[in-house]
Amino acid sequence: MKAEDELFFNDDPRLSKGFLPVAYSQEIDESLKVFEVLSNEFVLTRINGTVHAYLDRCPHRRARLSLGHCEDGVITCAYHGWRFNAKGSCIEIPALPQGPISEKAKLTVPYRVVEKFGVVFIALERPVAPPPEVKEADLSDFLEGTIAPFEERVSVGLMADNFLDVAHFPFVHRSTFGDSTDDSKAEFQVTRKDHGFEAIYEHWFINREDPLAASGLRPLRQRRRLTYRYFAPLSLTLTIDFLDSGGRNVIGFFLCPSSRDKARVLSKLWRNDLTEESFMKEAVAFEEKIIEEDLLVQRSYRELALPLNPSAELHTTADRVTTTFRRVLKEFLEA
Ligand code: FES
Ligand SMILES: [Fe+2]
């Protein structure tokens, strides 16, 4: 197979068999909101507390369902007033008051919709891998932060690759957290999981946020453990454990493949080292700044695709985590 045949684009139809992040829970209420997933538009709404998704197209004359409304668990099309229940079955056709209603009068629904740790995931077909896990989301000592969702002309594959990459820190993030004096090689221990992996790396760093270090009660130079987790196809987390000062930060990164040229990006934080909500606001603002730095590179790609053929790029031993990512994603797509 030629290298150019193995490019992973946002609209790869094989993504249909994975749980795809689409929206934050807080974005979905009883109104009909439209989200694009793999170049199809879906209407998301909340009925009796549960998120439901439907293709944004009425089966009658294919009008946009999102022009209608949802009330008391019933969705009404704005064109001829057909009414559908939460399962998507038509329960009333105003122009045909005596019926019958064809069994085919149904809204198109994805295979599954799940809501986990404040994120809504959709599997368009039977999923081959489970949705991701963030166990800290259920722990009461963790505060939660949410980065404003955004849509960009970026590749979900390249964005995931960038999230797992540490070699760009001193360059792309030199004005935020990149430490250009750290010349150690990041030796990650990589463990394969079903449809994912875990990569762990412990290193020394300068902890400028530790008040005890600032007052001289603890050394400024401290140990930190980074744990990257990848959940195929498009969910990732980074857990940072501060081994000397204590505390854990988790960054979740969830990518929605909207269309060939567009992605929707969601990111959440969970931290147990913050005493006040206002500190979480600062942490969210800082994270948004970091993402903005990454976007300078990400937006600039001419071709929005991640090469899955190893010969298409030049890899070094320092790229072990991101080469593993390519391999696991490829296996998922071919499963
Ligand atoms: S197009 Fe929806 S009811 Fe006719
Ligand atoms: Fe980055």
mmCIF file of N, CA and C and ligand atoms in Angstrom, residues 57-65 77-84 94, ligand 1:
data_model
loop_
_atom_site.group_PDB
_atom_site.id
_atom_site.type_symbol
_atom_site.label_atom_id
_atom_site.label_comp_id
_atom_site.label_asym_id
_atom_site.label_seq_id
_atom_site.Cartn_x
_atom_site.Cartn_y
_atom_site.Cartn_z
ATOM 1 N N ARG A 57 -33.016 15.302 9.793
ATOM 2 C CA ARG A 57 -33.762 15.165 8.540
ATOM 3 C C ARG A 57 -35.049 14.397 8.818
ATOM 4 N N CYS A 58 -36.157 15.007 8.500
ATOM 5 C CA CYS A 58 -37.451 14.352 8.693
ATOM 6 C C CYS A 58 -37.626 13.291 7.594
ATOM 7 N N PRO A 59 -38.136 12.095 7.945
ATOM 8 C CA PRO A 59 -38.268 11.041 6.925
ATOM 9 C C PRO A 59 -39.331 11.373 5.870
ATOM 10 N N HIS A 60 -40.221 12.337 6.153
ATOM 11 C CA HIS A 60 -41.302 12.652 5.220
ATOM 12 C C HIS A 60 -40.771 13.361 3.976
ATOM 13 N N ARG A 61 -40.495 14.633 4.059
ATOM 14 C CA ARG A 61 -39.974 15.367 2.899
ATOM 15 C C ARG A 61 -38.567 15.900 3.168
ATOM 16 N N ARG A 62 -37.887 15.243 4.079
ATOM 17 C CA ARG A 62 -36.477 15.511 4.374
ATOM 18 C C ARG A 62 -36.197 16.939 4.862
ATOM 19 N N ALA A 63 -37.201 17.581 5.430
ATOM 20 C CA ALA A 63 -36.956 18.915 6.008
ATOM 21 C C ALA A 63 -36.039 18.754 7.216
ATOM 22 N N ARG A 64 -35.386 19.831 7.568
ATOM 23 C CA ARG A 64 -34.517 19.782 8.756
ATOM 24 C C ARG A 64 -35.369 19.651 10.012
ATOM 25 N N LEU A 65 -35.088 18.607 10.771
ATOM 26 C CA LEU A 65 -35.809 18.379 12.018
ATOM 27 C C LEU A 65 -35.574 19.534 12.993
ATOM 28 N N CYS A 77 -42.081 18.091 13.655
ATOM 29 C CA CYS A 77 -41.430 18.650 12.469
ATOM 30 C C CYS A 77 -42.141 19.950 12.092
ATOM 31 N N ALA A 78 -41.351 20.952 11.696
ATOM 32 C CA ALA A 78 -41.919 22.273 11.407
ATOM 33 C C ALA A 78 -42.632 22.324 10.056
ATOM 34 N N TYR A 79 -42.407 21.332 9.191
ATOM 35 C CA TYR A 79 -42.952 21.423 7.831
ATOM 36 C C TYR A 79 -44.420 20.977 7.766
ATOM 37 N N HIS A 80 -44.707 19.695 8.101
ATOM 38 C CA HIS A 80 -46.097 19.223 8.048
ATOM 39 C C HIS A 80 -46.586 18.712 9.394
ATOM 40 N N GLY A 81 -45.796 19.011 10.428
ATOM 41 C CA GLY A 81 -46.249 18.722 11.784
ATOM 42 C C GLY A 81 -46.220 17.270 12.222
ATOM 43 N N TRP A 82 -45.519 16.400 11.505
ATOM 44 C CA TRP A 82 -45.414 15.018 11.990
ATOM 45 C C TRP A 82 -44.792 15.045 13.375
ATOM 46 N N ARG A 83 -45.290 14.144 14.243
ATOM 47 C CA ARG A 83 -44.790 14.114 15.620
ATOM 48 C C ARG A 83 -44.104 12.781 15.897
ATOM 49 N N PHE A 84 -42.985 12.842 16.596
ATOM 50 C CA PHE A 84 -42.160 11.651 16.849
ATOM 51 C C PHE A 84 -41.902 11.514 18.346
ATOM 52 N N PRO A 94 -50.608 14.830 11.100
ATOM 53 C CA PRO A 94 -51.802 15.690 11.102
ATOM 54 C C PRO A 94 -52.640 15.594 9.824
HETATM 55 S S1 FES B 1 -41.047 17.095 6.134
HETATM 56 FE FE1 FES B 1 -41.363 16.728 8.214
HETATM 57 S S2 FES B 1 -43.467 16.500 8.380
HETATM 58 FE FE2 FES B 1 -43.154 16.766 6.280
#
